[in-house]
Amino acid sequence: EVNQQARCRELAKSSSFYSTVYSEIEEVGWDHLVRAGGDLSFLIFRVLDKKGRVHVMEIQLDKAYPRVPPMVSADVPYIFNLKWSMNSRLKNLVQQFEKHLEKLQGFWSTLDEIDRSLQIVDSKQASRAIPSRQIHVGNDCFIILFIDINDPRSLPECRFIGLGNTVNSLRKTWKRNVDKWERDKAFLENLECLLNTQLPRLADEETNNHLDECGICYAQYLPIGDELGPQTGSATDYTCENNSCSKAFHSMCLVDWLRSITTTRQYVELLVYLYLLIYYESEYNFIPVHYVL
């Protein structure tokens, strides 16, 4: 964050575009800035909703900004209609995003109820932007639920996948009990009532490790973009071994953060060097010459 702020401050001196963007980032707050492109045409902000969920918003700025409105993408099922004028600023964009998040609280609460309790297929790829979940119901059978974004407490659309007899039995039970769905009941209670069975739950260890967010960027997945190379969109891949911490991190965020601290820069470079030695020795049974001190 310190390095980003210093770089942005230097750019601000070179043109009105950089100066404008720099001042508007300050208005939003540097603590909300996750990453900034080298020319400030690409910004990533993190925003907390009322339930404490962290959301990442990516912003593309044209060099004619603010005459040309920014382009926005985020981890939401649909993007809000941006209201923009020549007098609009980035803080207005963030405020509109926050209001959009408020409308989706019920939808995400339903997804959270499902994700934290049931056995989700490809749970690491489960996204807040996707209104469906594929759930394991036992005997090699699965159901795909499609949650209504605007009315998440309503009866979801449901599809069944698996072996014929079991799936047919579940489908018939669902159709027979469909009138039993009650909006005032918890989603899982409704679901099990319609299927007339108790669904498999997550094991304790899976529950504790589910949906871990990075302790630095506060997102579960890295943003999607060419500048991140092969790590684009990847989930957290490192957990602190200190039992009093046990936080999850993206290795890229961890290295960037450590490198920003002058006193640890040499130490990080040594760790990277040692990691490469171990990697090449274990994978290829040799140590490359250009990594030898």
mmCIF file of C-alpha atoms in Angstrom:
data_model
loop_
_atom_site.group_PDB
_atom_site.id
_atom_site.type_symbol
_atom_site.label_atom_id
_atom_site.label_comp_id
_atom_site.label_asym_id
_atom_site.label_seq_id
_atom_site.Cartn_x
_atom_site.Cartn_y
_atom_site.Cartn_z
ATOM 1 C CA GLU A 1 0.000 0.000 0.000
ATOM 2 C CA VAL A 2 2.822 2.400 0.866
ATOM 3 C CA ASN A 3 4.650 1.636 -2.395
ATOM 4 C CA GLN A 4 1.447 2.042 -4.416
ATOM 5 C CA GLN A 5 0.718 5.375 -2.779
ATOM 6 C CA ALA A 6 4.238 6.652 -3.446
ATOM 7 C CA ARG A 7 4.099 5.570 -7.094
ATOM 8 C CA CYS A 8 0.693 7.186 -7.575
ATOM 9 C CA ARG A 9 1.957 10.395 -5.972
ATOM 10 C CA GLU A 10 4.823 10.564 -8.472
ATOM 11 C CA LEU A 11 2.472 9.936 -11.393
ATOM 12 C CA ALA A 12 0.120 12.650 -10.133
ATOM 13 C CA LYS A 13 2.797 15.237 -10.884
ATOM 14 C CA SER A 14 3.014 14.311 -14.570
ATOM 15 C CA SER A 15 -0.502 14.922 -15.961
ATOM 16 C CA SER A 16 -4.008 16.082 -15.100
ATOM 17 C CA PHE A 17 -5.320 12.510 -15.555
ATOM 18 C CA TYR A 18 -2.925 11.090 -12.961
ATOM 19 C CA SER A 19 -3.539 14.037 -10.649
ATOM 20 C CA THR A 20 -7.305 13.549 -10.862
ATOM 21 C CA VAL A 21 -7.156 9.811 -10.231
ATOM 22 C CA TYR A 22 -4.680 10.230 -7.370
ATOM 23 C CA SER A 23 -6.876 12.759 -5.552
ATOM 24 C CA GLU A 24 -9.952 10.593 -6.048
ATOM 25 C CA ILE A 25 -8.203 7.495 -4.660
ATOM 26 C CA GLU A 26 -7.391 9.561 -1.573
ATOM 27 C CA GLU A 27 -11.088 10.422 -1.221
ATOM 28 C CA VAL A 28 -12.053 6.753 -1.321
ATOM 29 C CA GLY A 29 -9.194 5.820 1.028
ATOM 30 C CA TRP A 30 -5.916 4.035 0.390
ATOM 31 C CA ASP A 31 -6.976 1.234 2.718
ATOM 32 C CA HIS A 32 -9.624 0.294 0.131
ATOM 33 C CA LEU A 33 -7.146 0.101 -2.761
ATOM 34 C CA VAL A 34 -6.004 -3.455 -3.479
ATOM 35 C CA ARG A 35 -4.012 -2.839 -6.653
ATOM 36 C CA ALA A 36 -3.373 -0.071 -9.168
ATOM 37 C CA GLY A 37 -2.099 -0.466 -12.723
ATOM 38 C CA GLY A 38 1.183 1.159 -13.668
ATOM 39 C CA ASP A 39 -0.591 3.947 -15.556
ATOM 40 C CA LEU A 40 -3.561 4.169 -13.111
ATOM 41 C CA SER A 41 -5.974 3.109 -15.835
ATOM 42 C CA PHE A 42 -6.750 -0.047 -13.836
ATOM 43 C CA LEU A 43 -7.799 0.039 -10.174
ATOM 44 C CA ILE A 44 -9.048 -2.622 -7.771
ATOM 45 C CA PHE A 45 -10.929 -1.612 -4.631
ATOM 46 C CA ARG A 46 -12.252 -3.772 -1.809
ATOM 47 C CA VAL A 47 -15.567 -2.876 -0.209
ATOM 48 C CA LEU A 48 -17.208 -4.358 2.897
ATOM 49 C CA ASP A 49 -20.948 -4.944 2.876
ATOM 50 C CA LYS A 50 -23.159 -4.723 5.982
ATOM 51 C CA LYS A 51 -22.556 -8.392 6.830
ATOM 52 C CA GLY A 52 -18.783 -7.943 6.724
ATOM 53 C CA ARG A 53 -18.354 -9.756 3.412
ATOM 54 C CA VAL A 54 -15.471 -8.455 1.322
ATOM 55 C CA HIS A 55 -16.174 -7.600 -2.317
ATOM 56 C CA VAL A 56 -13.640 -6.712 -4.978
ATOM 57 C CA MET A 57 -14.479 -4.107 -7.612
ATOM 58 C CA GLU A 58 -12.291 -3.700 -10.701
ATOM 59 C CA ILE A 59 -12.342 -0.346 -12.495
ATOM 60 C CA GLN A 60 -11.024 0.469 -15.965
ATOM 61 C CA LEU A 61 -10.390 4.168 -16.653
ATOM 62 C CA ASP A 62 -10.124 5.726 -20.090
ATOM 63 C CA LYS A 63 -7.493 8.446 -20.585
ATOM 64 C CA ALA A 64 -10.409 10.804 -21.248
ATOM 65 C CA TYR A 65 -11.743 10.155 -17.729
ATOM 66 C CA PRO A 66 -13.964 11.618 -16.279
ATOM 67 C CA ARG A 67 -15.552 12.590 -19.615
ATOM 68 C CA VAL A 68 -15.684 8.880 -20.420
ATOM 69 C CA PRO A 69 -17.317 6.912 -17.579
ATOM 70 C CA PRO A 70 -15.350 4.071 -15.994
ATOM 71 C CA MET A 71 -15.988 0.403 -16.788
ATOM 72 C CA VAL A 72 -16.790 -1.729 -13.747
ATOM 73 C CA SER A 73 -16.654 -5.444 -13.008
ATOM 74 C CA ALA A 74 -17.161 -7.164 -9.657
ATOM 75 C CA ASP A 75 -18.003 -10.432 -7.886
ATOM 76 C CA VAL A 76 -21.761 -9.825 -8.201
ATOM 77 C CA PRO A 77 -24.413 -11.660 -10.258
ATOM 78 C CA TYR A 78 -25.105 -8.515 -12.286
ATOM 79 C CA ILE A 79 -23.605 -5.028 -12.479
ATOM 80 C CA PHE A 80 -25.607 -1.990 -11.426
ATOM 81 C CA ASN A 81 -26.572 0.730 -13.888
ATOM 82 C CA LEU A 82 -23.852 3.316 -13.404
ATOM 83 C CA LYS A 83 -25.051 6.900 -13.049
ATOM 84 C CA TRP A 84 -22.254 9.144 -14.271
ATOM 85 C CA SER A 85 -21.645 12.779 -15.171
ATOM 86 C CA MET A 86 -18.658 15.062 -15.661
ATOM 87 C CA ASN A 87 -18.865 15.952 -11.967
ATOM 88 C CA SER A 88 -18.835 12.312 -10.784
ATOM 89 C CA ARG A 89 -15.851 10.936 -8.919
ATOM 90 C CA LEU A 90 -14.585 7.521 -7.858
ATOM 91 C CA LYS A 91 -16.188 7.933 -4.439
ATOM 92 C CA ASN A 92 -19.588 8.208 -6.190
ATOM 93 C CA LEU A 93 -18.836 4.964 -7.994
ATOM 94 C CA VAL A 94 -17.984 3.220 -4.709
ATOM 95 C CA GLN A 95 -21.167 4.575 -3.100
ATOM 96 C CA GLN A 96 -23.284 3.213 -5.954
ATOM 97 C CA PHE A 97 -21.527 -0.144 -5.582
ATOM 98 C CA GLU A 98 -22.286 -0.167 -1.826
ATOM 99 C CA LYS A 99 -25.991 0.457 -2.509
ATOM 100 C CA HIS A 100 -25.954 -2.360 -5.050
ATOM 101 C CA LEU A 101 -24.450 -4.685 -2.424
ATOM 102 C CA GLU A 102 -27.293 -3.841 -0.031
ATOM 103 C CA LYS A 103 -29.836 -5.175 -2.539
ATOM 104 C CA LEU A 104 -28.025 -8.516 -2.709
ATOM 105 C CA GLN A 105 -27.737 -9.243 1.041
ATOM 106 C CA GLY A 106 -30.637 -11.717 1.111
ATOM 107 C CA PHE A 107 -29.271 -13.554 -1.917
ATOM 108 C CA TRP A 108 -25.806 -13.912 -0.382
ATOM 109 C CA SER A 109 -27.203 -14.959 2.996
ATOM 110 C CA THR A 110 -28.949 -17.848 1.237
ATOM 111 C CA LEU A 111 -25.731 -18.812 -0.604
ATOM 112 C CA ASP A 112 -23.792 -18.634 2.674
ATOM 113 C CA GLU A 113 -26.315 -20.934 4.346
ATOM 114 C CA ILE A 114 -25.790 -23.476 1.573
ATOM 115 C CA ASP A 115 -21.999 -23.099 1.292
ATOM 116 C CA ARG A 116 -21.328 -23.377 5.027
ATOM 117 C CA SER A 117 -23.490 -26.435 5.606
ATOM 118 C CA LEU A 118 -23.774 -28.680 2.564
ATOM 119 C CA GLN A 119 -21.325 -30.593 0.387
ATOM 120 C CA ILE A 120 -20.847 -28.355 -2.633
ATOM 121 C CA VAL A 121 -19.272 -29.728 -5.798
ATOM 122 C CA ASP A 122 -16.154 -27.682 -6.671
ATOM 123 C CA SER A 123 -16.638 -25.560 -3.555
ATOM 124 C CA LYS A 124 -13.339 -23.747 -4.189
ATOM 125 C CA GLN A 125 -14.817 -22.373 -7.399
ATOM 126 C CA ALA A 126 -18.101 -21.321 -5.777
ATOM 127 C CA SER A 127 -18.594 -17.631 -6.429
ATOM 128 C CA ARG A 128 -20.905 -14.967 -5.060
ATOM 129 C CA ALA A 129 -21.579 -13.991 -8.659
ATOM 130 C CA ILE A 130 -23.089 -17.386 -9.570
ATOM 131 C CA PRO A 131 -26.709 -17.960 -8.444
ATOM 132 C CA SER A 132 -26.481 -21.752 -8.623
ATOM 133 C CA ARG A 133 -24.964 -24.511 -6.516
ATOM 134 C CA GLN A 134 -24.443 -28.208 -7.275
ATOM 135 C CA ILE A 135 -24.988 -30.203 -4.089
ATOM 136 C CA HIS A 136 -24.046 -33.780 -3.298
ATOM 137 C CA VAL A 137 -27.061 -35.633 -1.863
ATOM 138 C CA GLY A 138 -25.496 -39.113 -1.527
ATOM 139 C CA ASN A 139 -25.458 -42.306 -3.635
ATOM 140 C CA ASP A 140 -23.581 -40.505 -6.431
ATOM 141 C CA CYS A 141 -26.533 -38.177 -6.910
ATOM 142 C CA PHE A 142 -26.515 -34.384 -7.094
ATOM 143 C CA ILE A 143 -28.989 -31.561 -7.307
ATOM 144 C CA ILE A 144 -28.373 -28.210 -8.951
ATOM 145 C CA LEU A 145 -30.199 -25.331 -7.269
ATOM 146 C CA PHE A 146 -30.835 -22.039 -9.054
ATOM 147 C CA ILE A 147 -31.486 -19.286 -6.505
ATOM 148 C CA ASP A 148 -33.689 -16.368 -7.523
ATOM 149 C CA ILE A 149 -31.382 -13.337 -7.124
ATOM 150 C CA ASN A 150 -34.255 -10.926 -6.507
ATOM 151 C CA ASP A 151 -36.335 -13.309 -4.377
ATOM 152 C CA PRO A 152 -33.893 -15.733 -2.711
ATOM 153 C CA ARG A 153 -36.427 -17.069 -0.193
ATOM 154 C CA SER A 154 -38.706 -18.347 -2.949
ATOM 155 C CA LEU A 155 -38.761 -21.930 -4.232
ATOM 156 C CA PRO A 156 -35.566 -22.453 -6.285
ATOM 157 C CA GLU A 157 -35.444 -24.138 -9.652
ATOM 158 C CA CYS A 158 -33.968 -27.607 -9.192
ATOM 159 C CA ARG A 159 -32.346 -30.166 -11.487
ATOM 160 C CA PHE A 160 -31.278 -33.706 -10.583
ATOM 161 C CA ILE A 161 -28.144 -35.533 -11.758
ATOM 162 C CA GLY A 162 -27.203 -39.154 -11.081
ATOM 163 C CA LEU A 163 -28.304 -42.785 -11.264
ATOM 164 C CA GLY A 164 -31.771 -43.367 -12.685
ATOM 165 C CA ASN A 165 -33.750 -44.960 -9.816
ATOM 166 C CA THR A 166 -32.418 -42.715 -7.066
ATOM 167 C CA VAL A 167 -32.769 -39.548 -9.125
ATOM 168 C CA ASN A 168 -36.283 -40.471 -10.222
ATOM 169 C CA SER A 169 -37.276 -41.068 -6.612
ATOM 170 C CA LEU A 170 -35.876 -37.668 -5.527
ATOM 171 C CA ARG A 171 -37.556 -35.909 -8.441
ATOM 172 C CA LYS A 172 -40.947 -37.455 -7.599
ATOM 173 C CA THR A 173 -40.555 -36.555 -3.918
ATOM 174 C CA TRP A 174 -39.681 -32.970 -4.838
ATOM 175 C CA LYS A 175 -42.752 -32.608 -7.091
ATOM 176 C CA ARG A 176 -45.015 -34.219 -4.489
ATOM 177 C CA ASN A 177 -43.851 -31.872 -1.705
ATOM 178 C CA VAL A 178 -43.351 -28.674 -3.709
ATOM 179 C CA ASP A 179 -46.355 -27.005 -2.034
ATOM 180 C CA LYS A 180 -44.674 -27.414 1.361
ATOM 181 C CA TRP A 181 -42.108 -24.695 0.629
ATOM 182 C CA GLU A 182 -42.551 -21.882 3.175
ATOM 183 C CA ARG A 183 -40.862 -18.508 2.753
ATOM 184 C CA ASP A 184 -40.531 -18.033 6.529
ATOM 185 C CA LYS A 185 -38.546 -21.244 7.002
ATOM 186 C CA ALA A 186 -34.760 -21.504 6.768
ATOM 187 C CA PHE A 187 -33.614 -22.449 3.275
ATOM 188 C CA LEU A 188 -32.037 -25.770 4.333
ATOM 189 C CA GLU A 189 -35.092 -26.746 6.373
ATOM 190 C CA ASN A 190 -37.289 -26.150 3.331
ATOM 191 C CA LEU A 191 -34.932 -28.092 1.082
ATOM 192 C CA GLU A 192 -34.817 -31.164 3.306
ATOM 193 C CA CYS A 193 -38.585 -31.038 3.781
ATOM 194 C CA LEU A 194 -39.175 -31.150 0.022
ATOM 195 C CA LEU A 195 -36.661 -33.952 -0.512
ATOM 196 C CA ASN A 196 -37.848 -35.774 2.615
ATOM 197 C CA THR A 197 -34.265 -36.561 3.599
ATOM 198 C CA GLN A 198 -31.373 -35.087 5.556
ATOM 199 C CA LEU A 199 -28.658 -33.853 3.224
ATOM 200 C CA PRO A 200 -24.960 -34.677 3.858
ATOM 201 C CA ARG A 201 -23.250 -31.951 5.873
ATOM 202 C CA LEU A 202 -19.705 -30.602 5.615
ATOM 203 C CA ALA A 203 -17.159 -32.225 7.912
ATOM 204 C CA ASP A 204 -15.854 -29.917 10.678
ATOM 205 C CA GLU A 205 -12.444 -29.554 9.010
ATOM 206 C CA GLU A 206 -14.050 -28.652 5.667
ATOM 207 C CA THR A 207 -16.305 -26.126 7.405
ATOM 208 C CA ASN A 208 -13.350 -24.421 9.091
ATOM 209 C CA ASN A 209 -11.372 -24.200 5.855
ATOM 210 C CA HIS A 210 -14.294 -23.228 3.605
ATOM 211 C CA LEU A 211 -14.261 -19.859 1.849
ATOM 212 C CA ASP A 212 -10.986 -18.681 3.408
ATOM 213 C CA GLU A 213 -10.250 -15.085 2.471
ATOM 214 C CA CYS A 214 -6.772 -13.641 2.082
ATOM 215 C CA GLY A 215 -5.569 -11.810 5.196
ATOM 216 C CA ILE A 216 -4.012 -9.095 2.998
ATOM 217 C CA CYS A 217 -6.414 -8.361 0.102
ATOM 218 C CA TYR A 218 -9.496 -9.742 1.937
ATOM 219 C CA ALA A 219 -10.710 -11.657 -1.120
ATOM 220 C CA GLN A 220 -10.973 -15.410 -1.598
ATOM 221 C CA TYR A 221 -9.817 -15.248 -5.219
ATOM 222 C CA LEU A 222 -7.285 -13.045 -6.956
ATOM 223 C CA PRO A 223 -8.763 -10.702 -9.580
ATOM 224 C CA ILE A 224 -8.975 -11.910 -13.154
ATOM 225 C CA GLY A 225 -6.580 -10.017 -15.417
ATOM 226 C CA ASP A 226 -3.656 -10.503 -17.772
ATOM 227 C CA GLU A 227 -1.221 -8.721 -15.454
ATOM 228 C CA LEU A 228 -1.466 -11.532 -12.883
ATOM 229 C CA GLY A 229 -0.398 -14.184 -15.389
ATOM 230 C CA PRO A 230 -1.086 -17.810 -14.428
ATOM 231 C CA GLN A 231 -2.234 -16.794 -10.926
ATOM 232 C CA THR A 232 -5.234 -14.854 -12.221
ATOM 233 C CA GLY A 233 -8.415 -15.848 -10.405
ATOM 234 C CA SER A 234 -6.591 -18.305 -8.106
ATOM 235 C CA ALA A 235 -7.788 -19.013 -4.564
ATOM 236 C CA THR A 236 -5.802 -18.601 -1.339
ATOM 237 C CA ASP A 237 -2.915 -21.075 -1.378
ATOM 238 C CA TYR A 238 -1.002 -20.502 1.866
ATOM 239 C CA THR A 239 -2.060 -20.782 5.533
ATOM 240 C CA CYS A 240 -0.033 -19.338 8.400
ATOM 241 C CA GLU A 241 1.436 -22.156 10.481
ATOM 242 C CA ASN A 242 1.213 -20.124 13.685
ATOM 243 C CA ASN A 243 -1.782 -21.589 15.580
ATOM 244 C CA SER A 244 -2.639 -18.198 17.026
ATOM 245 C CA CYS A 245 -3.017 -16.844 13.473
ATOM 246 C CA SER A 246 -3.921 -19.612 10.973
ATOM 247 C CA LYS A 247 -4.997 -17.016 8.406
ATOM 248 C CA ALA A 248 -5.110 -17.827 4.708
ATOM 249 C CA PHE A 249 -3.185 -15.819 2.110
ATOM 250 C CA HIS A 250 -2.508 -15.619 -1.596
ATOM 251 C CA SER A 251 1.219 -16.259 -1.946
ATOM 252 C CA MET A 252 1.369 -13.352 -4.423
ATOM 253 C CA CYS A 253 -0.170 -10.943 -1.882
ATOM 254 C CA LEU A 254 2.144 -12.226 0.846
ATOM 255 C CA VAL A 255 5.288 -11.723 -1.238
ATOM 256 C CA ASP A 256 4.159 -8.249 -2.395
ATOM 257 C CA TRP A 257 3.443 -7.211 1.189
ATOM 258 C CA LEU A 258 6.754 -8.501 2.541
ATOM 259 C CA ARG A 259 8.680 -6.843 -0.269
ATOM 260 C CA SER A 260 7.063 -3.510 0.632
ATOM 261 C CA ILE A 261 8.779 -3.685 4.031
ATOM 262 C CA THR A 262 12.395 -2.553 3.592
ATOM 263 C CA THR A 263 13.744 -4.574 6.520
ATOM 264 C CA THR A 264 12.322 -7.825 5.157
ATOM 265 C CA ARG A 265 13.114 -7.390 1.472
ATOM 266 C CA GLN A 266 16.437 -9.246 1.588
ATOM 267 C CA TYR A 267 14.893 -11.964 3.742
ATOM 268 C CA VAL A 268 12.071 -12.503 1.221
ATOM 269 C CA GLU A 269 14.534 -12.706 -1.645
ATOM 270 C CA LEU A 270 16.414 -15.376 0.288
ATOM 271 C CA LEU A 271 13.187 -17.317 0.874
ATOM 272 C CA VAL A 272 12.333 -17.147 -2.823
ATOM 273 C CA TYR A 273 15.831 -18.326 -3.660
ATOM 274 C CA LEU A 274 15.555 -21.273 -1.239
ATOM 275 C CA TYR A 275 12.109 -22.148 -2.560
ATOM 276 C CA LEU A 276 13.430 -22.282 -6.122
ATOM 277 C CA LEU A 277 16.317 -24.501 -5.049
ATOM 278 C CA ILE A 278 13.960 -26.921 -3.313
ATOM 279 C CA TYR A 279 11.513 -26.872 -6.234
ATOM 280 C CA TYR A 280 14.091 -27.597 -8.921
ATOM 281 C CA GLU A 281 15.862 -30.213 -6.840
ATOM 282 C CA SER A 282 12.632 -32.081 -6.023
ATOM 283 C CA GLU A 283 11.064 -31.779 -9.476
ATOM 284 C CA TYR A 284 14.072 -32.206 -11.752
ATOM 285 C CA ASN A 285 16.800 -33.660 -9.509
ATOM 286 C CA PHE A 286 19.218 -30.842 -10.271
ATOM 287 C CA ILE A 287 19.955 -27.269 -9.254
ATOM 288 C CA PRO A 288 19.982 -24.744 -12.134
ATOM 289 C CA VAL A 289 23.301 -22.909 -12.470
ATOM 290 C CA HIS A 290 21.746 -19.423 -12.548
ATOM 291 C CA TYR A 291 20.248 -19.954 -9.069
ATOM 292 C CA VAL A 292 23.533 -20.906 -7.410
ATOM 293 C CA LEU A 293 25.024 -18.164 -5.212
#
